[in-house]
Amino acid sequence: DAKTTQPPSMDCAEGRAANLPCNHSTISGNEYVYWYRQIHSQGPQYIIHGLKNNETNEMASLIITEDRKSSTLILPHATLRDTAVYYCIVQEGGTASKLTFGTGTRLQVTL
Amino acid sequence: GAVVSQHPSRVICKSGTSVKIECRSLDFQATTMFWYRQFPKQSLMLMATSNEGSKATYEQGVEKDKFLINHASLTLSTLTVTSAHPEDSSFYICSARDLQFTPEAFFGQGTRLTVV
C-alpha cells in the first residue's frame, strides 16, 4: 500500500518556484521523508530528506508540517532541466531500509 | 557524491537466452543493494534486496529462479535474467547505500533490456 499521495502532474514556468506537495498521513515517528527525482530514462537522484524540521540544501527546500502528515518540496527557481518525476517516500532510517516508490509527480517546466 | 555504476546500459537479447546485469558501487562499500524494475510510464517496483554473502530477499511475486541475484563482494551485485521472454523487457535499476550511512540511496543509470 502506498504510504504517500502526490498529484500526478504539475506545470511550472521556468524561473518560478515549483512547490510539490506530498501527503503522508500515516507516517510513524521514526520514519523520514525523502525526495528523489527521475529524469527520463535515468536512475533516480536523491534530492533531500527530513524528519520533522525544515531542511534546505543546494537543490531544494523541504517543508514538513508540524504534525508531519504532509510536506512540500520547493525548487526555488525551476529550470527546464528540473523536468522530471518527483517521488516522495517515507522510510525508516538504517542502511538496510528499502525504498518503496509511489507514482510520483511529473513536473513539467516550461518556458 | 557516491557513484553506482550499472553495466550494460542497454542490451538486446533473443528470447530464451540469459542476460547478466552488473551493479557496482565505485567509491564505497555496500552490504545491501536493491534491484528495481520499471515498465514504461510506471513507477519503480522493487524486485529484491541483495545481501553481500547471503541469499537475496525477493519481493512477493518475483520469481527467484528467473531473476538470479548474486552479491559476492561489497562492491558488486549482479542480476541475471534467465530464459528471458519479451515480457521481461523493461528498465532495470539498482541502488545502494554507503556503509558509513549517508542517508540517501544512490542509483545506477539503469539497464534497458529488450527481449526479441
Short mmCIF file of C-alpha atoms in Angstrom, two decimals:
data_model
loop_
_atom_site.label_atom_id
_atom_site.label_comp_id
_atom_site.label_asym_id
_atom_site.label_seq_id
_atom_site.Cartn_x
_atom_site.Cartn_y
_atom_site.Cartn_z
CA ASP A 1 0.00 0.00 0.00
CA ALA A 2 1.21 3.47 -0.87
CA LYS A 3 2.32 5.47 2.13
CA THR A 4 2.32 8.76 0.26
CA THR A 5 -0.06 10.62 -2.01
CA GLN A 6 1.14 13.05 -4.67
CA PRO A 7 -0.59 14.85 -7.53
CA PRO A 8 0.13 13.04 -10.80
CA SER A 9 1.38 16.09 -12.63
CA MET A 10 2.24 19.76 -12.26
CA ASP A 11 3.45 22.55 -14.51
CA CYS A 12 5.82 25.34 -13.61
CA ALA A 13 7.22 28.27 -15.55
CA GLU A 14 10.98 28.45 -15.80
CA GLY A 15 12.45 30.73 -13.16
CA ARG A 16 9.48 30.38 -10.85
CA ALA A 17 9.35 28.32 -7.69
CA ALA A 18 7.97 24.81 -8.02
CA ASN A 19 6.08 23.61 -4.97
CA LEU A 20 5.43 19.89 -4.94
CA PRO A 21 3.07 18.60 -2.22
CA CYS A 22 3.03 15.20 -0.59
CA ASN A 23 0.61 13.70 1.90
CA HIS A 24 1.87 11.06 4.30
CA SER A 25 -0.83 10.97 6.96
CA THR A 26 0.18 7.55 8.32
CA ILE A 27 3.84 8.38 8.85
CA SER A 28 5.27 6.95 12.04
CA GLY A 29 7.61 8.65 14.46
CA ASN A 30 10.80 7.02 13.21
CA GLU A 31 10.13 7.49 9.51
CA TYR A 32 11.88 10.11 7.46
CA VAL A 33 10.54 11.92 4.42
CA TYR A 34 12.77 11.50 1.38
CA TRP A 35 12.50 13.12 -2.02
CA TYR A 36 14.03 11.72 -5.18
CA ARG A 37 13.56 12.62 -8.80
CA GLN A 38 13.90 10.68 -12.01
CA ILE A 39 14.74 12.33 -15.25
CA HIS A 40 13.58 10.38 -18.26
CA SER A 41 15.43 7.08 -18.79
CA GLN A 42 17.83 7.63 -15.92
CA GLY A 43 18.16 6.25 -12.41
CA PRO A 44 16.57 8.26 -9.59
CA GLN A 45 18.53 11.06 -7.96
CA TYR A 46 18.40 11.96 -4.29
CA ILE A 47 17.20 15.49 -3.55
CA ILE A 48 16.63 15.98 0.16
CA HIS A 49 15.26 14.34 3.29
CA GLY A 50 13.98 15.35 6.71
CA LEU A 51 12.45 14.04 9.90
CA LYS A 52 10.49 16.93 11.37
CA ASN A 53 12.47 20.10 10.82
CA ASN A 54 12.51 22.04 7.59
CA GLU A 55 15.60 21.34 5.52
CA THR A 56 17.43 23.17 2.76
CA ASN A 57 20.30 22.20 0.52
CA GLU A 58 21.72 23.37 -2.77
CA MET A 59 18.96 21.70 -4.74
CA ALA A 60 15.78 22.34 -2.81
CA SER A 61 13.94 23.06 0.41
CA LEU A 62 11.74 20.66 2.31
CA ILE A 63 8.90 21.96 4.43
CA ILE A 64 7.32 19.43 6.81
CA THR A 65 4.12 20.31 8.65
CA GLU A 66 4.17 20.26 12.43
CA ASP A 67 2.01 17.13 12.57
CA ARG A 68 4.30 15.55 9.92
CA LYS A 69 1.31 14.42 7.89
CA SER A 70 2.36 16.33 4.82
CA SER A 71 5.34 18.03 3.26
CA THR A 72 6.26 20.26 0.34
CA LEU A 73 9.34 20.14 -1.82
CA ILE A 74 10.33 23.55 -3.11
CA LEU A 75 12.57 24.11 -6.11
CA PRO A 76 13.18 27.85 -5.73
CA HIS A 77 14.00 28.69 -9.34
CA ALA A 78 12.91 25.90 -11.63
CA THR A 79 14.77 25.34 -14.88
CA LEU A 80 13.99 23.16 -17.87
CA ARG A 81 16.44 20.59 -16.51
CA ASP A 82 14.21 20.15 -13.47
CA THR A 83 11.57 18.49 -15.65
CA ALA A 84 11.28 15.03 -14.09
CA VAL A 85 9.13 12.72 -11.99
CA TYR A 86 9.45 13.59 -8.31
CA TYR A 87 8.94 10.90 -5.71
CA CYS A 88 8.11 11.48 -2.06
CA ILE A 89 8.96 8.46 0.08
CA VAL A 90 8.65 7.79 3.79
CA GLN A 91 11.13 5.38 5.24
CA GLU A 92 12.70 4.27 8.46
CA GLY A 93 16.33 5.12 8.95
CA GLY A 94 19.00 2.47 8.52
CA THR A 95 21.15 1.19 5.71
CA ALA A 96 19.00 -1.89 5.05
CA SER A 97 15.83 0.05 4.66
CA LYS A 98 14.33 -0.37 1.23
CA LEU A 99 12.75 2.45 -0.72
CA THR A 100 9.21 1.90 -1.95
CA PHE A 101 8.30 4.21 -4.80
CA GLY A 102 4.79 5.52 -5.35
CA THR A 103 3.56 7.05 -8.58
CA GLY A 104 5.23 10.42 -8.05
CA THR A 105 4.51 13.82 -9.57
CA ARG A 106 5.52 14.54 -13.13
CA LEU A 107 6.80 18.13 -13.12
CA GLN A 108 6.93 19.89 -16.46
CA VAL A 109 8.92 23.10 -16.50
CA THR A 110 8.06 25.32 -19.43
CA LEU A 111 9.48 28.47 -20.98
CA GLY B 1 28.98 12.06 -4.15
CA ALA B 2 28.99 8.28 -4.20
CA VAL B 3 28.58 6.59 -7.55
CA VAL B 4 26.76 3.43 -8.51
CA SER B 5 27.54 2.10 -11.96
CA GLN B 6 25.43 -0.30 -13.97
CA HIS B 7 26.51 -2.27 -17.00
CA PRO B 8 25.35 -2.60 -19.68
CA SER B 9 23.22 0.49 -20.16
CA ARG B 10 21.16 -1.28 -22.79
CA VAL B 11 21.02 -4.81 -24.11
CA ILE B 12 19.02 -6.68 -26.70
CA CYS B 13 18.80 -10.44 -26.42
CA LYS B 14 16.94 -13.26 -28.05
CA SER B 15 14.05 -14.96 -26.33
CA GLY B 16 15.22 -17.92 -24.28
CA THR B 17 18.69 -16.61 -23.56
CA SER B 18 20.03 -15.23 -20.28
CA VAL B 19 21.30 -11.74 -19.59
CA LYS B 20 23.52 -10.56 -16.75
CA ILE B 21 23.41 -7.01 -15.42
CA GLU B 22 26.15 -5.72 -13.13
CA CYS B 23 25.81 -3.11 -10.41
CA ARG B 24 28.95 -1.70 -8.82
CA SER B 25 29.46 0.80 -6.04
CA LEU B 26 32.54 2.66 -7.25
CA ASP B 27 33.74 4.50 -4.19
CA PHE B 28 32.01 2.92 -1.23
CA GLN B 29 31.14 -0.47 0.16
CA ALA B 30 27.56 -1.68 0.21
CA THR B 31 26.42 -4.71 2.16
CA THR B 32 22.95 -4.21 0.74
CA MET B 33 21.90 -3.38 -2.79
CA PHE B 34 18.41 -3.19 -4.25
CA TRP B 35 17.12 -4.17 -7.66
CA TYR B 36 14.14 -2.44 -9.26
CA ARG B 37 12.22 -2.88 -12.48
CA GLN B 38 10.36 -0.14 -14.28
CA PHE B 39 7.92 -0.55 -17.13
CA PRO B 40 7.12 2.38 -19.45
CA LYS B 41 5.18 5.18 -17.78
CA GLN B 42 5.15 3.31 -14.47
CA SER B 43 6.97 3.74 -11.18
CA LEU B 44 9.91 1.72 -9.95
CA MET B 45 8.96 -1.64 -8.48
CA LEU B 46 11.31 -3.26 -6.01
CA MET B 47 12.26 -6.76 -7.11
CA ALA B 48 14.71 -7.88 -4.48
CA THR B 49 17.18 -6.93 -1.81
CA SER B 50 20.68 -8.19 -2.46
CA ASN B 51 22.74 -9.03 0.63
CA GLU B 52 26.50 -9.50 0.46
CA GLY B 53 27.45 -13.06 1.23
CA SER B 54 23.93 -14.36 1.62
CA LYS B 55 20.80 -15.07 -0.36
CA ALA B 56 18.75 -12.28 -1.80
CA THR B 57 15.34 -11.43 -0.44
CA TYR B 58 12.71 -11.30 -3.16
CA GLU B 59 9.52 -9.28 -3.16
CA GLN B 60 6.22 -11.08 -3.46
CA GLY B 61 5.51 -12.17 -7.00
CA VAL B 62 9.12 -12.02 -8.19
CA GLU B 63 10.42 -15.39 -9.38
CA LYS B 64 13.73 -16.05 -7.69
CA ASP B 65 14.66 -18.78 -10.15
CA LYS B 66 14.16 -16.44 -13.05
CA PHE B 67 15.89 -13.40 -11.62
CA LEU B 68 19.12 -14.68 -10.10
CA ILE B 69 20.92 -12.27 -7.83
CA ASN B 70 24.50 -12.65 -6.67
CA HIS B 71 26.21 -10.26 -4.28
CA ALA B 72 29.66 -11.75 -3.98
CA SER B 73 31.51 -8.69 -2.77
CA LEU B 74 30.85 -5.41 -1.02
CA THR B 75 31.01 -3.53 -4.30
CA LEU B 76 29.31 -5.80 -6.82
CA SER B 77 25.86 -7.26 -7.23
CA THR B 78 24.62 -8.98 -10.37
CA LEU B 79 21.13 -9.68 -11.67
CA THR B 80 20.75 -12.45 -14.23
CA VAL B 81 17.52 -12.69 -16.14
CA THR B 82 17.30 -16.34 -17.13
CA SER B 83 15.39 -17.67 -20.11
CA ALA B 84 14.30 -14.18 -21.00
CA HIS B 85 10.99 -13.56 -22.73
CA PRO B 86 9.59 -10.42 -24.36
CA GLU B 87 7.55 -9.64 -21.25
CA ASP B 88 10.83 -9.31 -19.33
CA SER B 89 11.70 -6.30 -21.46
CA SER B 90 11.99 -3.44 -19.01
CA PHE B 91 14.26 -0.87 -17.39
CA TYR B 92 16.24 -2.45 -14.55
CA ILE B 93 17.81 -0.21 -11.90
CA CYS B 94 20.00 -0.96 -8.91
CA SER B 95 20.67 1.12 -5.83
CA ALA B 96 22.94 1.02 -2.81
CA ARG B 97 23.78 2.88 0.35
CA ASP B 98 27.16 3.70 1.84
CA LEU B 99 28.13 1.56 4.82
CA GLN B 100 29.04 4.73 6.63
CA PHE B 101 25.36 5.62 6.37
CA THR B 102 24.93 8.64 4.33
CA PRO B 103 21.13 8.63 4.40
CA GLU B 104 20.48 8.78 0.72
CA ALA B 105 20.43 5.87 -1.68
CA PHE B 106 22.50 6.05 -4.83
CA PHE B 107 21.12 4.67 -8.05
CA GLY B 108 22.72 3.24 -11.13
CA GLN B 109 21.91 4.71 -14.51
CA GLY B 110 19.70 1.75 -15.32
CA THR B 111 19.77 -1.01 -17.93
CA ARG B 112 17.27 -1.09 -20.76
CA LEU B 113 16.59 -4.75 -21.60
CA THR B 114 14.82 -5.63 -24.80
CA VAL B 115 14.00 -9.27 -25.47
CA VAL B 116 13.19 -10.09 -29.08
#
